[in-house]
Coordinates of C-alpha atoms in Angstrom, one line a residue:
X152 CA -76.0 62.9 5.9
X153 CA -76.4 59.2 4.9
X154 CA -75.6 56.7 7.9
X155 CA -72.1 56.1 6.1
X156 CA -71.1 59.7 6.4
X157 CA -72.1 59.8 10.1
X158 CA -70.3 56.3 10.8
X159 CA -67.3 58.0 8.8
X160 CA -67.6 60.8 11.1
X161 CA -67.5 58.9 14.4
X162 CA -64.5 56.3 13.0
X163 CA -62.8 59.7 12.2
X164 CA -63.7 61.0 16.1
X165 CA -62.5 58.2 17.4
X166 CA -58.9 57.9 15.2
X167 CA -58.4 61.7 16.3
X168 CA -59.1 60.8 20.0
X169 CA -57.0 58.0 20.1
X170 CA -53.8 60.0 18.4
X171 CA -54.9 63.0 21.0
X172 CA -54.5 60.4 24.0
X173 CA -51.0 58.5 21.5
X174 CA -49.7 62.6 22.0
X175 CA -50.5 63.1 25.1
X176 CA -48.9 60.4 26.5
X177 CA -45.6 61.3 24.8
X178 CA -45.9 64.8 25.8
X179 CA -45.8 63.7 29.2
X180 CA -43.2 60.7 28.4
X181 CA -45.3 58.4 30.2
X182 CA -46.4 54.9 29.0
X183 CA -49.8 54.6 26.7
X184 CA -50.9 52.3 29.3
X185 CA -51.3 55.0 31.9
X186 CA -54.0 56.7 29.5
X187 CA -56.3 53.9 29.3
X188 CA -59.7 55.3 28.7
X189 CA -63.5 54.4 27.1
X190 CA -64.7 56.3 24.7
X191 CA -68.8 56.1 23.6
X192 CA -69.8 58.5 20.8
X193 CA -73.7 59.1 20.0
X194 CA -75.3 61.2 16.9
X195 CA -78.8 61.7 18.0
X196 CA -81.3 63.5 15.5
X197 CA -84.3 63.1 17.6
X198 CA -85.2 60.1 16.1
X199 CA -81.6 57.9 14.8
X200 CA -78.7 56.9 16.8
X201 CA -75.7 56.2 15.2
X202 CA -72.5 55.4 18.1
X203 CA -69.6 54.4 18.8
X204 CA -68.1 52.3 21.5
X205 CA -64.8 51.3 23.0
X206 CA -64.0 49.9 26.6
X207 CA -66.0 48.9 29.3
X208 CA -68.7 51.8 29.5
X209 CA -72.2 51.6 27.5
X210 CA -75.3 52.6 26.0
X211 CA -79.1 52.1 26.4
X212 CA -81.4 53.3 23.7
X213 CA -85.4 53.5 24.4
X214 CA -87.2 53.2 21.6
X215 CA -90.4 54.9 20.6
X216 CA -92.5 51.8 21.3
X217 CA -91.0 52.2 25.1
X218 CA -89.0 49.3 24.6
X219 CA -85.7 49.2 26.3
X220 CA -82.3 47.9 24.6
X221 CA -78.9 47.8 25.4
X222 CA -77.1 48.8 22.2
X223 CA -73.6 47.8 23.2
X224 CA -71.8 45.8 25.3
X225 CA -68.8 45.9 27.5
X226 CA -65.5 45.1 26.1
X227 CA -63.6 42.9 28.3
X228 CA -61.6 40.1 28.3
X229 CA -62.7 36.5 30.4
X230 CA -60.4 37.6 32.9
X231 CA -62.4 41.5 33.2
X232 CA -59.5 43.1 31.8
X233 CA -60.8 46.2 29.5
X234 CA -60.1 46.8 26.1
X235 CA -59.7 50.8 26.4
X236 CA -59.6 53.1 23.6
X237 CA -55.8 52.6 23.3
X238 CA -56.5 48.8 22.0
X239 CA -56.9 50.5 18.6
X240 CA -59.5 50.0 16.2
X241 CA -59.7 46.6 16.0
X242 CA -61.6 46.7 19.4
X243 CA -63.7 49.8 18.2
X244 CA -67.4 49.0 17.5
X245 CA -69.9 51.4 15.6
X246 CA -73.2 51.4 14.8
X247 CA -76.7 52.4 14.0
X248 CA -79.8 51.8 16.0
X249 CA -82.7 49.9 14.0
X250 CA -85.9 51.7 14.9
X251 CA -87.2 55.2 16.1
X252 CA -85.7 56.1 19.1
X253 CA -87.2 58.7 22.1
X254 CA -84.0 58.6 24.4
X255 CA -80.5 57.6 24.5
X256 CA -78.2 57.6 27.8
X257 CA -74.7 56.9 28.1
X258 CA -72.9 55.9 30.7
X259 CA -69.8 54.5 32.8
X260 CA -69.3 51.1 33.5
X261 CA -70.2 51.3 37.2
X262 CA -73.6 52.9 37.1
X263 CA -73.6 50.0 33.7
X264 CA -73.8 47.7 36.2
X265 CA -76.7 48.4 37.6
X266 CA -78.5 49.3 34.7
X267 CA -77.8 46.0 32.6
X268 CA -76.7 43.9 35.5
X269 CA -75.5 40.7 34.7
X270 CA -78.6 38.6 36.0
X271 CA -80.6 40.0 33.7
X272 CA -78.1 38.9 30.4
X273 CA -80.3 35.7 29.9
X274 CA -83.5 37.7 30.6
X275 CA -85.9 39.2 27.6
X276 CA -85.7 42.8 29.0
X277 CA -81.8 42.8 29.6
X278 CA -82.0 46.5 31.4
X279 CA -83.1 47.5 34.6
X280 CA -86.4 49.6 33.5
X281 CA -87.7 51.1 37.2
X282 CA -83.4 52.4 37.4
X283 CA -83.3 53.5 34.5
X284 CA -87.2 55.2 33.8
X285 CA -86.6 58.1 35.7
X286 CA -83.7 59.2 33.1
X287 CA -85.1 58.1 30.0
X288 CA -88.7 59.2 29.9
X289 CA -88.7 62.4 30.3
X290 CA -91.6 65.3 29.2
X291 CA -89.9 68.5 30.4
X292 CA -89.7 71.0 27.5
X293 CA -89.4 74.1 29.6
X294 CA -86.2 75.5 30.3
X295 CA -87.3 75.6 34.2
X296 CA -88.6 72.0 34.4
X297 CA -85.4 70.7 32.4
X298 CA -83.1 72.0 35.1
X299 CA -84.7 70.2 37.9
X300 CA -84.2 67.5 36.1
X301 CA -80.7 68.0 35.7
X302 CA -80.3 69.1 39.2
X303 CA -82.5 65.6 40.5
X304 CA -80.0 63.5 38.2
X305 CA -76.9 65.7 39.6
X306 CA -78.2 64.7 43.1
X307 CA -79.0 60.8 42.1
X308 CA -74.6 60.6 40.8
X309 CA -74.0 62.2 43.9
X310 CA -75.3 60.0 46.4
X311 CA -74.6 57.0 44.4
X312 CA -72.5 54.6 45.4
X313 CA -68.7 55.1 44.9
X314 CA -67.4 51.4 44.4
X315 CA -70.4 51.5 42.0

């Protein structure tokens, strides 16, 4: 696919999320506002990363070079107020990562702020590399050795701090 059709795809994902949480919330007869949510989308080949992005939650790309780079960034108002998925598309932000890319992580915005905290937004490396290592430079290929890792990052959530 040419990196229109993928961004097509993901503007699409997002539309159809967006009228699955617009139908949900009539199902229910509740208020839209009580299905605020984030939304980040990523087509990873192995080597591109196309996204998407809405709300407060984000993305770090490492790059094949070992750099580290925050590809989005938090949507929020001066006040802190989020701009959830429900904001509509106006809010929505897509892309494609320039460069060859080894690992990708996603994540909410509390473990966000740790990664990319906000004293190092004026910094050259704006992410928190010895956090954020451990996830993103992995060598496992077995299917043995890629379970404890999943298990060691299951334990890591676990223990992490809950007004995080």
């Amino acid at each position: 696919m040419t990196t229109e059709e993928v961004l097509r795809l993901i503007k699409v994902s997002f539309v159809n999320a967006y009228k699955a949480v617009l139908d949900k919330a009539t199902e229910m007869e509740e208020d839209i506002d009580q299905f605020d949510s984030t939304l980040c989308l990523v087509i990873y080949d192995g080597e591109n990363v196309w996204f998407g992005q809405s709300g407060d939650s984000g993305m770090v790309v490492r790059l094949t070079n070992g750099m580290y780079y925050p590809i989005t960034e938090q949507q929020r108002d001066d006040d802190g107020n989020v701009f959830p998925l429900c904001s509509g598309p106006d809010y929505w932000v897509f892309g494609k990562v320039e460069g060859s890319v080894s690992s990708v992580m996603l994540m909410t915005d509390g473990v966000w702020d740790q990664i990319c905290h906000p004293l190092l937004r004026k910094e050259n490396v704006k992410v928190n590399t010895s956090l954020i290592a451990p996830f993103m430079e992995r060598t496992e290929t077995e299917q043995e050795e890629i379970e404890g890792v999943q298990k060691a990052c299951e334990g890591f959530l676990e223990h992490f701090p809950r007004d995080q």
